[in-house]
CSV table of C-alpha atoms and ligand atoms in Angstrom, one decimal:
chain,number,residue,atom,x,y,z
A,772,UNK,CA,-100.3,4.9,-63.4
A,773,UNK,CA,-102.3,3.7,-66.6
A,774,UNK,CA,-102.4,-0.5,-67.4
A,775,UNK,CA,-100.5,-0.1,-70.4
A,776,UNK,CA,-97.4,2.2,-68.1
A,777,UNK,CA,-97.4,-1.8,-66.1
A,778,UNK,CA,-96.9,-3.7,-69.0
A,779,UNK,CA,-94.2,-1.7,-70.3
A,780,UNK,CA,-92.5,-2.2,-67.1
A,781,UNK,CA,-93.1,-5.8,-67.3
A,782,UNK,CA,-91.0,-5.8,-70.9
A,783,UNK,CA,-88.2,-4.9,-69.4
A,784,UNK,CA,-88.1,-7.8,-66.7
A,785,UNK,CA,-86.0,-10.5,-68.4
A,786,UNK,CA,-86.5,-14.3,-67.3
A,787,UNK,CA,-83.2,-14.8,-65.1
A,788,UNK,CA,-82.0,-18.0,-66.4
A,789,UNK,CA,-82.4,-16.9,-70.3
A,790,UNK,CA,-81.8,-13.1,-70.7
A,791,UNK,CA,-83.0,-12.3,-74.0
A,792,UNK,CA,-86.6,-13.0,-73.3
A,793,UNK,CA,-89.1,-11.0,-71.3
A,794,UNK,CA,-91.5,-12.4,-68.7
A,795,UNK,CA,-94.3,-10.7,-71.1
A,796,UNK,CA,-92.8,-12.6,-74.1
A,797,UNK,CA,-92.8,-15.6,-72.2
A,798,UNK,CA,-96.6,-15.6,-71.3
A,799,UNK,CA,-96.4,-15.7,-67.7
A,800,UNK,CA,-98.2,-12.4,-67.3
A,801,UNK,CA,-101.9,-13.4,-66.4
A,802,UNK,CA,-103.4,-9.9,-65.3
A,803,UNK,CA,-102.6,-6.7,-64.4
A,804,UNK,CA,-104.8,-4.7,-62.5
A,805,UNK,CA,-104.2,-0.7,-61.6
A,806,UNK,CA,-106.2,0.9,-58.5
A,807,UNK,CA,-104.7,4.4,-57.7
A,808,UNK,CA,-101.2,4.1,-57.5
A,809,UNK,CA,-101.2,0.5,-56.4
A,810,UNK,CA,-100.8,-2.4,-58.5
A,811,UNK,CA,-101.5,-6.4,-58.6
A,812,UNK,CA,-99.8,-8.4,-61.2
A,813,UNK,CA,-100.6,-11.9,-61.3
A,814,UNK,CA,-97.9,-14.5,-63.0
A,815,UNK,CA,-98.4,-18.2,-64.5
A,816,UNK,CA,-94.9,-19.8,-62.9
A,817,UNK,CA,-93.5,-21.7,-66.2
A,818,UNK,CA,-93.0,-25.0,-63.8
A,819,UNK,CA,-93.6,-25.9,-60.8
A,820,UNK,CA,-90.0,-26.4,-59.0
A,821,UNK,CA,-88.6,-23.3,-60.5
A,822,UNK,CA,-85.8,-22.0,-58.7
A,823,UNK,CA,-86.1,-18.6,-60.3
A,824,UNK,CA,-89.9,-18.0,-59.4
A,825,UNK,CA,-88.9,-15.7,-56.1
A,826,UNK,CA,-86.1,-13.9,-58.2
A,827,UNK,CA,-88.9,-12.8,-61.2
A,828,UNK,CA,-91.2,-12.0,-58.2
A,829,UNK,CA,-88.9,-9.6,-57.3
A,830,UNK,CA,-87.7,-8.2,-60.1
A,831,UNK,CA,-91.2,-7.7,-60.7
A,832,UNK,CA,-91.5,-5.7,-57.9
A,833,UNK,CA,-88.7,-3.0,-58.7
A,834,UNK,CA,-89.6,-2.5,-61.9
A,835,UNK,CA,-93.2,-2.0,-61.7
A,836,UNK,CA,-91.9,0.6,-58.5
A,837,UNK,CA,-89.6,2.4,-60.7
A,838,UNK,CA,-92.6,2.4,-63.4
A,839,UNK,CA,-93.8,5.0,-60.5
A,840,UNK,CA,-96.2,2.6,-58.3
A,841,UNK,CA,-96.6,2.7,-54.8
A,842,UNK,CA,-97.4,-0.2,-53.6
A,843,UNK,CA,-96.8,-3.9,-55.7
A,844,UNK,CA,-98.3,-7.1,-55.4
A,845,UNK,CA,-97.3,-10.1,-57.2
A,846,UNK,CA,-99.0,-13.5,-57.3
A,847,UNK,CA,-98.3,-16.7,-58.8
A,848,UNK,CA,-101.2,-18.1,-59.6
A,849,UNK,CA,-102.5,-21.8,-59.9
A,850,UNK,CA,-104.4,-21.6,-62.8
A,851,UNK,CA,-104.6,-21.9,-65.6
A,852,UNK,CA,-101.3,-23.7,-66.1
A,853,UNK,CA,-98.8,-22.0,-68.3
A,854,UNK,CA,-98.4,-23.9,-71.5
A,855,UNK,CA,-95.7,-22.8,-73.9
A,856,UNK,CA,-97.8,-21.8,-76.3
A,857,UNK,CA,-98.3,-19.1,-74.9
A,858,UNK,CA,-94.6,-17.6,-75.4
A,859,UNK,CA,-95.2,-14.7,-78.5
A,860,UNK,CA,-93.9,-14.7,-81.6
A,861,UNK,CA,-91.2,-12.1,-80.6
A,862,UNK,CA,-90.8,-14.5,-77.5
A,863,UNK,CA,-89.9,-17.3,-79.7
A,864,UNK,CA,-87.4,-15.2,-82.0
A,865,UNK,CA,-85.6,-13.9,-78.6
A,866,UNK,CA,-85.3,-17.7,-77.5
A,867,UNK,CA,-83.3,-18.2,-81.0
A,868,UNK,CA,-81.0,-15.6,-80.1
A,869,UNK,CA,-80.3,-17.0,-77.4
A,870,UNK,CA,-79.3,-20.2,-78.7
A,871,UNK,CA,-82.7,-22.2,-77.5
A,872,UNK,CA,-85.0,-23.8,-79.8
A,873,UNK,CA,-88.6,-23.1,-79.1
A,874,UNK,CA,-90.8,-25.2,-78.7
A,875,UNK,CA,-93.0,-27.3,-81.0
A,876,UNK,CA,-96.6,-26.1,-81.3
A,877,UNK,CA,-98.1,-29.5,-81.3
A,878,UNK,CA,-97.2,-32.2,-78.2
A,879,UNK,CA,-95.0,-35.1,-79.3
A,880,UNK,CA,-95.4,-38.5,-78.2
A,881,UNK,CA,-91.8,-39.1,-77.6
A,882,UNK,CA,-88.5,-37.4,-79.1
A,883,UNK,CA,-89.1,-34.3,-81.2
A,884,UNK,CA,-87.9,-32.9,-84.1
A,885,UNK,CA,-86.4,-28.8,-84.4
A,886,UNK,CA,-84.7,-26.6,-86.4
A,887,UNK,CA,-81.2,-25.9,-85.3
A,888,UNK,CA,-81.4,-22.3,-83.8
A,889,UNK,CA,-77.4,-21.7,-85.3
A,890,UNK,CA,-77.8,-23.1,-88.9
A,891,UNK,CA,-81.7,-23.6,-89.6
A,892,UNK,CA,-80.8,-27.1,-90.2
A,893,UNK,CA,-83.1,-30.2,-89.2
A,894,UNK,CA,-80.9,-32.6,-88.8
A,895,UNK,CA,-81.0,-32.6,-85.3
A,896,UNK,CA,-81.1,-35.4,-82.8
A,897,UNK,CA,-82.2,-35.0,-79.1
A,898,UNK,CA,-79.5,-35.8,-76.5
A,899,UNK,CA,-81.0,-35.2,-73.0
A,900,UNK,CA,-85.3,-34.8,-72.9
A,901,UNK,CA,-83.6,-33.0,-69.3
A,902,UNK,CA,-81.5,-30.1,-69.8
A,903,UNK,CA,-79.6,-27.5,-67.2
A,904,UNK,CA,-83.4,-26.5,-66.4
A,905,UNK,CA,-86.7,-27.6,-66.0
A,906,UNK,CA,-88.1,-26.3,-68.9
A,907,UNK,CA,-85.1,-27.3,-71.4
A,908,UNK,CA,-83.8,-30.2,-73.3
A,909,UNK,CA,-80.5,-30.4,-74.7
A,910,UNK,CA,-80.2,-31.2,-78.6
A,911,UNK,CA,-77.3,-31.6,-81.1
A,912,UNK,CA,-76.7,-30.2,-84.9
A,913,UNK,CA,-75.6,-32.6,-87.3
A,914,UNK,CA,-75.4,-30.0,-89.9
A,915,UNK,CA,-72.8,-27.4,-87.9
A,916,UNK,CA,-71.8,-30.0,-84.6
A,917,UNK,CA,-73.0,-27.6,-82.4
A,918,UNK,CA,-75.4,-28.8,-79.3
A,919,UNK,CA,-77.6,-26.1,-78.5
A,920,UNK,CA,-81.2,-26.4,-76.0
A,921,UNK,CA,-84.6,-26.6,-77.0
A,922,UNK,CA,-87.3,-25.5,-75.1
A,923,UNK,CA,-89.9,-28.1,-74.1
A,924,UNK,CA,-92.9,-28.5,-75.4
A,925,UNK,CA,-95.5,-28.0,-72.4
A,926,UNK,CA,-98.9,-28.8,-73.6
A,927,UNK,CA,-102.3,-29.4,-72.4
A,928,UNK,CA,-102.8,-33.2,-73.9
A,929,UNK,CA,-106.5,-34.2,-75.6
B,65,UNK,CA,-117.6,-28.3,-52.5
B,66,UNK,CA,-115.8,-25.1,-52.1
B,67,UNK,CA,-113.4,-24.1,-49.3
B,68,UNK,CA,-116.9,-22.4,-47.1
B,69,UNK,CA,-118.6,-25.5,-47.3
B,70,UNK,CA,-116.3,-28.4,-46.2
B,71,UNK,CA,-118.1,-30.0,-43.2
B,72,UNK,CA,-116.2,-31.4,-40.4
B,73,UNK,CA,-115.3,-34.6,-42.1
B,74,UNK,CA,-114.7,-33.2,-45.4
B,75,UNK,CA,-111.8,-30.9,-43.9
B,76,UNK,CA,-110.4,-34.2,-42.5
B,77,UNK,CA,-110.6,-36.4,-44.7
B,78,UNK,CA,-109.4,-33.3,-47.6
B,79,UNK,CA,-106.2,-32.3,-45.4
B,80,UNK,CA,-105.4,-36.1,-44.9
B,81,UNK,CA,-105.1,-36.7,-48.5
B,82,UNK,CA,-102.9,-34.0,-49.0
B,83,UNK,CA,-100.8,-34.8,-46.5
B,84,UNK,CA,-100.2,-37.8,-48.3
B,85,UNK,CA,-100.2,-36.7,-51.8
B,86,UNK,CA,-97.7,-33.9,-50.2
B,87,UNK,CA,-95.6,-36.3,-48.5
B,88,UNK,CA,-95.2,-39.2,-51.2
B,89,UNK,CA,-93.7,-36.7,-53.7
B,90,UNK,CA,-91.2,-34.9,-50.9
B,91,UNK,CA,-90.0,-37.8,-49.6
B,92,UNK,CA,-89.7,-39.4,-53.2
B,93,UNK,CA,-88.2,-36.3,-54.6
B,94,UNK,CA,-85.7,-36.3,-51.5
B,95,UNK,CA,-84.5,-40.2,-52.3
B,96,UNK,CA,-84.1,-38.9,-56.1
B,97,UNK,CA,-81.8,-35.7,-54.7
B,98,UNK,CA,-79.4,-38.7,-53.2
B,99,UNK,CA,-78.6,-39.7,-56.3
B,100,UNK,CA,-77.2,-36.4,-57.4
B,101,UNK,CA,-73.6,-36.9,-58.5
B,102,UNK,CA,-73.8,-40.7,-58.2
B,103,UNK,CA,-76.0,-41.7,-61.0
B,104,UNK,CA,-75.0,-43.8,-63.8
B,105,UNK,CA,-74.1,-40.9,-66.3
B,106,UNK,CA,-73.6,-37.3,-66.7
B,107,UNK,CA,-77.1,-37.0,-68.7
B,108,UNK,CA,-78.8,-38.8,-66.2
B,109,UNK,CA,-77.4,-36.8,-63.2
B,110,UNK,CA,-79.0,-33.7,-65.0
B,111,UNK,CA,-81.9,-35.5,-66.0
B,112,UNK,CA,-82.6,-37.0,-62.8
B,113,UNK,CA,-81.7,-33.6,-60.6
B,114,UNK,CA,-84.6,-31.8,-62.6
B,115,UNK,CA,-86.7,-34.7,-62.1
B,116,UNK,CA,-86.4,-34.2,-58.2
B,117,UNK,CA,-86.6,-30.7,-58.7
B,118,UNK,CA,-89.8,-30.8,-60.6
B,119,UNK,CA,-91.2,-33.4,-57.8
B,120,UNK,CA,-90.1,-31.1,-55.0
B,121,UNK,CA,-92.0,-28.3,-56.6
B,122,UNK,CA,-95.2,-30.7,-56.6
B,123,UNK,CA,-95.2,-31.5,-52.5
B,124,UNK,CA,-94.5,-27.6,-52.0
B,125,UNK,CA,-97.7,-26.8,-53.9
B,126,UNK,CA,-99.6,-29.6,-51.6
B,127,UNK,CA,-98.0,-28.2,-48.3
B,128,UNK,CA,-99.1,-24.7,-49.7
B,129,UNK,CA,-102.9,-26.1,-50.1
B,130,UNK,CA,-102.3,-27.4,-46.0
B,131,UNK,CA,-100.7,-23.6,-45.3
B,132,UNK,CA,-103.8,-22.4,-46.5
B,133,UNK,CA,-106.3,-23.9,-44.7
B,134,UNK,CA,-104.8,-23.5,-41.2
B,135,UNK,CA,-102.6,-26.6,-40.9
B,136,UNK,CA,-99.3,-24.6,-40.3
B,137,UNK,CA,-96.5,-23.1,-42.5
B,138,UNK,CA,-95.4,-24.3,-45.5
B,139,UNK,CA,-91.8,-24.9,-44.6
B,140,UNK,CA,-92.9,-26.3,-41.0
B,141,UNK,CA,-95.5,-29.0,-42.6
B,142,UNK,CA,-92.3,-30.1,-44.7
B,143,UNK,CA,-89.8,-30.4,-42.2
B,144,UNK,CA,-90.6,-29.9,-38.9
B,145,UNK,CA,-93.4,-33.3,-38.8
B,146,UNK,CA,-92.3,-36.6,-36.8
B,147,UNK,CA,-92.1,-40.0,-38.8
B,148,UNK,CA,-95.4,-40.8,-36.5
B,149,UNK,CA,-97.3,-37.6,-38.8
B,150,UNK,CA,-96.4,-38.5,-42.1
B,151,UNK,CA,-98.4,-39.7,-44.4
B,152,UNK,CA,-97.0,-41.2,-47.2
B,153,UNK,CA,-96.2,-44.8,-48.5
B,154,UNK,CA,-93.5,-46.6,-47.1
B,155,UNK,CA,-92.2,-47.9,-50.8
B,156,UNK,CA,-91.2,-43.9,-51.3
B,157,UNK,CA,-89.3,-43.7,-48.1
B,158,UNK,CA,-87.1,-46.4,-48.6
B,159,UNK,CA,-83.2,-45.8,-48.7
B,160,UNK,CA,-81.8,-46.3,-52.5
B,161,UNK,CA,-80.0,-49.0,-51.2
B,162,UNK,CA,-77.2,-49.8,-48.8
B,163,UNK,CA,-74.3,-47.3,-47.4
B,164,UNK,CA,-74.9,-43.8,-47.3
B,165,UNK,CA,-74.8,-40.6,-49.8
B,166,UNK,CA,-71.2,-39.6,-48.2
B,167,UNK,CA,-70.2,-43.0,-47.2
B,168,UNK,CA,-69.7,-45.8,-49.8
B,169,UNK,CA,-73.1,-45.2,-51.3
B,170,UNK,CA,-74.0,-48.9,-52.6
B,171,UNK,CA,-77.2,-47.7,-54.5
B,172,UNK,CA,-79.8,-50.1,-56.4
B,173,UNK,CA,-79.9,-48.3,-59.6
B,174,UNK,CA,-82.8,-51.2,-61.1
B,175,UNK,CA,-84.9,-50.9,-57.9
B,176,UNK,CA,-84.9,-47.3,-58.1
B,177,UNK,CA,-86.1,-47.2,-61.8
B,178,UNK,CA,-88.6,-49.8,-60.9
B,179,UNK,CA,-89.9,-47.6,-57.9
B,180,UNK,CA,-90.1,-44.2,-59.9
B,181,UNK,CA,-91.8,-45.4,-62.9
B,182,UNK,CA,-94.5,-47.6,-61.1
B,183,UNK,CA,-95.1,-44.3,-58.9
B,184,UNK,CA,-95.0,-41.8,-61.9
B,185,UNK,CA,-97.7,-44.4,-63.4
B,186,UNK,CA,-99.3,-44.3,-60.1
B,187,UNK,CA,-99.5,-40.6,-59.8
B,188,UNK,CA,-100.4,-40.3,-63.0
B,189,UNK,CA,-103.5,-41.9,-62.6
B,190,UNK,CA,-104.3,-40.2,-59.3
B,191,UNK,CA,-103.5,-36.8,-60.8
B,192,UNK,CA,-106.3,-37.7,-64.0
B,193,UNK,CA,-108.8,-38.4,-61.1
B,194,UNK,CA,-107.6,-34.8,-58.6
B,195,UNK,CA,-108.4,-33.1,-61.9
B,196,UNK,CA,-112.3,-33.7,-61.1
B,197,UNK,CA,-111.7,-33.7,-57.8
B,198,UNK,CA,-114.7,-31.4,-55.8
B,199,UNK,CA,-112.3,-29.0,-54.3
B,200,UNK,CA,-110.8,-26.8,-56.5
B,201,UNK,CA,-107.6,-25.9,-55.8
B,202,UNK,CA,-106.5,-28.9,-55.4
B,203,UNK,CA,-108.0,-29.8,-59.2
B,204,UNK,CA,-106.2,-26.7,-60.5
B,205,UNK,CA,-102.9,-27.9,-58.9
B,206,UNK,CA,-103.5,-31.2,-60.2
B,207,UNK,CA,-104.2,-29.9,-63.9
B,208,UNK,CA,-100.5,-27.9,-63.4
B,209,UNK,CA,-98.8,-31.0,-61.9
B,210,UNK,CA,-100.1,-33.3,-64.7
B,211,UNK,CA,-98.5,-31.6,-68.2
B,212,UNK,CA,-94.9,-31.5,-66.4
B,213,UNK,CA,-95.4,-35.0,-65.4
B,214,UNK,CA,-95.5,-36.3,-69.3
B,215,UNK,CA,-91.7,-35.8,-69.0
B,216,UNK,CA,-91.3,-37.7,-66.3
B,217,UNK,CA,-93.1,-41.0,-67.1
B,218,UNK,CA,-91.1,-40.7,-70.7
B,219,UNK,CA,-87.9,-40.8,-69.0
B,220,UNK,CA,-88.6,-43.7,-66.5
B,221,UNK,CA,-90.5,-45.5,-69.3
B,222,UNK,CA,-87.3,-45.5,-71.3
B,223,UNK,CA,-85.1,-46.8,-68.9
B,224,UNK,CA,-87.8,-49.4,-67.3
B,225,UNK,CA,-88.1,-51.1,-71.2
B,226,UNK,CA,-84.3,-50.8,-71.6
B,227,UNK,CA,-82.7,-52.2,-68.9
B,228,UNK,CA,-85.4,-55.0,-68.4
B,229,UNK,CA,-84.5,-56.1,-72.0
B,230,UNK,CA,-80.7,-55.7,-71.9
B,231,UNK,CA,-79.0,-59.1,-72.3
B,232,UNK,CA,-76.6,-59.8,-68.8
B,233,UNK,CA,-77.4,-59.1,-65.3
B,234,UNK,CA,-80.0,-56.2,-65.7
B,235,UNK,CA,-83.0,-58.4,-66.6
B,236,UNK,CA,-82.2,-60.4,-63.5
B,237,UNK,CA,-81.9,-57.6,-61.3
B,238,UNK,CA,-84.5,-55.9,-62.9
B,239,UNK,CA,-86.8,-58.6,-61.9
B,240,UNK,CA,-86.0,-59.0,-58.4
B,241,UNK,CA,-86.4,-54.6,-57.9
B,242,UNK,CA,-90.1,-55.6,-59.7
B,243,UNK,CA,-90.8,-58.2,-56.7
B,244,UNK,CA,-89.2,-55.9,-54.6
B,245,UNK,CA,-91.8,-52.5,-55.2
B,246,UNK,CA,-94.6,-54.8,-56.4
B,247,UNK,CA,-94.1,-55.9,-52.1
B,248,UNK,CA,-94.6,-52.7,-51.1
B,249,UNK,CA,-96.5,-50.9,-53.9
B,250,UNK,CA,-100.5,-51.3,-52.3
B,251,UNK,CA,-99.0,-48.9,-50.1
B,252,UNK,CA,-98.8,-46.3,-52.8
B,253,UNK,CA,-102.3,-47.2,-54.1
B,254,UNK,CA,-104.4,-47.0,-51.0
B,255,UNK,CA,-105.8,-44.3,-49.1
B,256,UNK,CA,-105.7,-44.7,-45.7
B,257,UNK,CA,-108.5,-45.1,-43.0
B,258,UNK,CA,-110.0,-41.7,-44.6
B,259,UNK,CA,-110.8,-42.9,-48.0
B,260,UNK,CA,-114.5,-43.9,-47.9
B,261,UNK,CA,-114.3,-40.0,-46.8
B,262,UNK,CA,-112.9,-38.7,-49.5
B,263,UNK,CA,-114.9,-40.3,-52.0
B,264,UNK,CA,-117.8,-39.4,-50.2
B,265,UNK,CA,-116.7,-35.7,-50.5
B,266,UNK,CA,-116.3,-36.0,-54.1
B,267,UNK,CA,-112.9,-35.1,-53.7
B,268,UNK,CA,-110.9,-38.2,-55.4
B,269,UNK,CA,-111.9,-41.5,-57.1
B,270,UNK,CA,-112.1,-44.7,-55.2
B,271,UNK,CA,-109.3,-46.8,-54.4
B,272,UNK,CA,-110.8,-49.7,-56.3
B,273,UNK,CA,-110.7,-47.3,-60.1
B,274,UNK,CA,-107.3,-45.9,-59.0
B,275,UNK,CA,-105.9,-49.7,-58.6
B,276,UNK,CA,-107.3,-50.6,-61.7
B,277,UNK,CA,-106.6,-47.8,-63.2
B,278,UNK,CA,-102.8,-48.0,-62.7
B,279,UNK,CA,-102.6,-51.5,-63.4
B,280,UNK,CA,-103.9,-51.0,-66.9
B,281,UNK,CA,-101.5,-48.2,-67.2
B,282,UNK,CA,-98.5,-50.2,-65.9
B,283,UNK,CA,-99.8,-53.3,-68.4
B,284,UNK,CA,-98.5,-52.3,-71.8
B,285,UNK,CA,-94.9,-51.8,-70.0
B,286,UNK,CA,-94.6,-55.5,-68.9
B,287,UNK,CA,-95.8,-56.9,-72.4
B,288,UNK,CA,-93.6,-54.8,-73.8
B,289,UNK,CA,-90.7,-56.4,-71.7
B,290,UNK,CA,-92.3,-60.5,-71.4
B,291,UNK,CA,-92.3,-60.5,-68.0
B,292,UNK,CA,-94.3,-61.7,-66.2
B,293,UNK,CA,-97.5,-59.7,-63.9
B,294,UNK,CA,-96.1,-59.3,-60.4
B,295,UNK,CA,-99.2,-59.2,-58.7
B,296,UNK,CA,-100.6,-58.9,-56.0
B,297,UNK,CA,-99.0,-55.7,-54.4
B,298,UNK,CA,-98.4,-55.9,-50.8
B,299,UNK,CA,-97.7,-53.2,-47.8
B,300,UNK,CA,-94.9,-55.7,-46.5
B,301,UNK,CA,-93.0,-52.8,-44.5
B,302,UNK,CA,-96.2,-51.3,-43.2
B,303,UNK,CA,-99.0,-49.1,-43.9
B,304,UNK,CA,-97.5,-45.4,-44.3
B,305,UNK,CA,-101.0,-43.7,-44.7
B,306,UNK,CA,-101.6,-44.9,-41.1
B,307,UNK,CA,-98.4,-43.4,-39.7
B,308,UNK,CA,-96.7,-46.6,-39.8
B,309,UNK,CA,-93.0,-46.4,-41.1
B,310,UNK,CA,-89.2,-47.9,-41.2
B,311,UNK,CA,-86.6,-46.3,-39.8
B,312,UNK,CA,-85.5,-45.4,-43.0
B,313,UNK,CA,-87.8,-42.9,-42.4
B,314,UNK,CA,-86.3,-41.3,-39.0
B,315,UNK,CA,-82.6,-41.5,-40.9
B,316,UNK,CA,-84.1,-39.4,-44.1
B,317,UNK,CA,-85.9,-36.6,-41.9
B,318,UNK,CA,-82.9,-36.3,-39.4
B,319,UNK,CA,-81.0,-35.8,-42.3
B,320,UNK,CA,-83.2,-33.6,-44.1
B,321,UNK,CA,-84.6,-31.0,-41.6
B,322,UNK,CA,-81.0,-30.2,-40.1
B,323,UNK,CA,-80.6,-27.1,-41.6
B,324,UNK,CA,-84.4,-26.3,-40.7
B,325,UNK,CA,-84.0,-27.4,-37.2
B,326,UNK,CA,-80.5,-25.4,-36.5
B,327,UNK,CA,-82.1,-22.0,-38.0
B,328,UNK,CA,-86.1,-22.5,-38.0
B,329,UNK,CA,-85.8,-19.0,-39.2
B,330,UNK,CA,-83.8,-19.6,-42.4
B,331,UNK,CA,-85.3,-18.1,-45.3
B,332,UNK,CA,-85.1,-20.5,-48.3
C,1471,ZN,ZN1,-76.8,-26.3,-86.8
C-alpha cells in the first residue's frame, strides 16, 4: 500500500457532525506513515472535549482497512494544536455548502464579522460565540433572515 | 527535564500538580454540567454545555498525562478517587447553590459567573506559565488547552461586566458572589505543600508570579465595573491541594461516579 493509496482513503472519511467535509480537508491529518501493509495515521483532534474524536478514530480505521491495510493505527496527537487555518481551500468551500461560515483567517478580539454562507451578504450579526458544537458559533443574516453557523476562529495568538 | 530523567521528587511533585490541574477543571466542568437545562436562557444553556464540554476535555487530557506515567487508568483517576485524594481547590467544588439538580434547584447564577471567570482568569495565567513548563507534554497540552480557552474567558467576561453594571439587584448580588469567591479564591492560586518542588523542577512558575499575575489580569475587569478590589483571597473552607474538602465534595462524587461504580467496566 503506497502513502498516497492512505490519503485517498482518508478523503473519503467525512467529519461526523458536518458531512460535506473530509477529515483531510479539515487538517486534522498530521502524518501518515506506510511500513508493509501496516499503517499509522496520526490526527490533530479539532478540540479538546470532542465527542466525535472516537467515532473519526474509527472511521479511520475501516477505511484505511478497506484501502487494503492490514493492520491500522490511529493516534491523536498533542501537538501541535490544530488551528483552523489549517482547513484547505476546498475544506472551506465544503463548509459553505454545508451552511457554516468558515472561519476568519486572522483572530478577533471579540465578535466577528462573516459573509453569510446563503446570500454572500455581510450584514450579519453574531448570536451565540457557542453553537450546537464546540467548534461552532451561531450567526444570523440580516440580508435573507436566515441564521446559519460559523466556524470558530481557532488561532495561535501573538 | 524529559520523562527518563524525573528524579524521585520531580515525579512527585510533577504528578501532584496534575492531579490538581486535572481535578480543578473536572470538578469545575462537573458544577457547570448542573446547570444544563436550568440556566438563564436557551443561548446560555448551549453556550454553557460546550463550555463544560470543552473543560471536561481539559481534566481528561491531565488524567491521560497521570495514565501515562503509571498512576492508574484514565477513567479510574477520574472517578474512582476518595474526596481525601483529590486535589483541587475547594472554591471549584462548591454546590451552585442550594436544593439539588432534580429537586428545586435554587442556583446562584451571580456567584457562579463570579467563580468561572475569576478561574478562567486564573487558568489562564497558569496555562501561559505550563507552556514553558520543563516537561513537555504537559507544555504541549497546555499550548492545546490555551487557544480554546480564549472563548471561554470572552464569554464569562461578558457576563461578569454586564451583570455587575445592570441597574437593580444584580450589582448587589454580584458583589456579595465577589466576597464570596474572593473567600475562597487563594485556594485556586496556591500550590500545595509540593510547590517549592515544582518550581525547583522547572516545571511551573512560582506561586508568588501566578498571584500576581492573575490579579493584574483580573484588574482591568473591576475598573471596568467601579468596584471595588476584593482582596485579600482567603481558603475559608479549607485547603483542597492538601486533601482538605466540604462535603460538597462527597455529594458531587457520589453522584458522579455512580454509573462508574455500578459497571467499572462501562465503556464510555
Ligand atoms: Zn444571507
Amino acid at each position: 500500500m503506497t502513502n498516497e493509496e492512505v490519503w485517498k482513503a482518508l478523503e473519503t472519511v467525512k467529519d461526523p457532525e458536518i458531512h460535506s467535509i473530509s477529515i483531510v480537508e479539515l487538517g486534522m491529518v498530521e502524518q501518515v506513515d506506510v511500513r508493509d501493509e501496516a499503517v499509522s495515521v496520526c490526527l490533530l483532534p479539532t478540540f479538546l472535549g470532542c465527542p466525535a474524536l472516537d467515532i473519526i478514530r474509527t472511521r479511520v480505521e475501516e477505511a484505511v482497512k478497506q484501502a487494503g491495510a492490514s493492520a491500522v493505527t490511529v493516534e491523536f496527537l498533542r501537538h501541535p494544536p490544530w488551528t483552523s487555518d489549517r482547513i484547505s481551500e476546498a475544506g472551506r468551500e465544503r463548509l459553505k455548502q454545508f451552511g457554516i461560515a468558515p472561519p476568519p483567517r486572522q483572530m478577533p478580539s471579540g465578535a466577528w464579522q462573516v459573509e453569510c454562507p446563503y446570500c454572500g451578504a455581510e450584514r450579519t450579526i453574531m448570536e451565540n460565540l457557542f453553537g450546537p458544537t464546540a467548534c461552532r458559533s451561531i450567526f444570523y443574516c440580516k440580508q435573507c433572515k436566515n441564521p446559519f453557523e460559523a466556524m470558530k476562529p481557532v488561532l495561535i495568538s501573538g | 527535564m524529559s520523562e527518563k530523567h524525573v528524579d524521585a521528587n520531580g515525579r512527585e511533585a510533577l504528578t501532584e500538580l496534575l492531579f490538581q490541574l486535572a481535578d480543578d477543571d473536572f470538578l469545575l466542568a462537573y458544577r457547570g454540567s448542573e446547570w444544563l437545562g436550568l440556566a438563564p436562557h436557551i443561548e446560555e444553556d448551549i453556550a454553557f454545555s460546550s463550555i463544560s464540554q470543552d473543560t471536561m476535555g481539559h481534566a481528561a487530557m491531565y488524567y491521560q498525562l497521570l495514565e501515562h506515567l503509571g498512576c492508574g487508568s484514565a477513567d479510574e483517576l477520574a472517578h474512582a478517587r476518595p474526596a481525601s485524594a483529590r486535589r483541587n481547590a475547594v472554591l471549584l467544588e462548591r454546590a451552585n447553590g442550594p436544593g439539588h439538580y432534580l429537586r428545586e434547584p435554587r442556583y446562584d447564577w451571580a456567584f457562579t459567573v463570579v467563580r468561572h471567570y475569576f478561574y478562567t482568569q486564573a487558568k489562564r495565567v497558569r496555562l501561559e506559565s505550563l507552556t514553558k513548563s520543563s516537561y513537555a507534554p504537559l507544555a504541549e497540552v497546555a499550548a492545546k488547552i490555551q487557544v480554546e480557552l480564549h472563548y471561554h474567558l470572552l464569554h464569562w467576561h461578558t457576563w461578569f461586566v454586564q451583570l455587575t453594571n445592570a441597574p437593580g439587584e444584580a450589582r448587589t448580588r454580584m458583589t456579595k458572589a465577589i466576597q464570596d469567591v474572593a473567600a475562597d479564591f487563594a485556594g485556586v492560586l496556591t500550590l500545595g505543600a509540593k510547590g517549592t518542588d515544582m518550581v525547583r523542577c522547572g516545571l511551573i512558575d512560582e506561586e508568588k508570579v501566578l498571584t500576581e499575575n492573575t490579579i493584574a489580569a483580573l484588574a482591568p475587569a473591576f475598573a471596568e465595573v467601579g468596584l471595588e478590589w476584593p482582596m485579600p483571597f482567603g481558603m475559608k473552607h479549607g485547603n483542597g491541594r492538601n486533601g482538605e474538602h466540604t462535603p460538597d465534595l462527597d455529594e458531587a462524587l457520589a453522584t458522579l461516579s455512580e454509573v462508574y461504580r455500578a459497571v467499572p467496566h462501562a465503556i464510555w
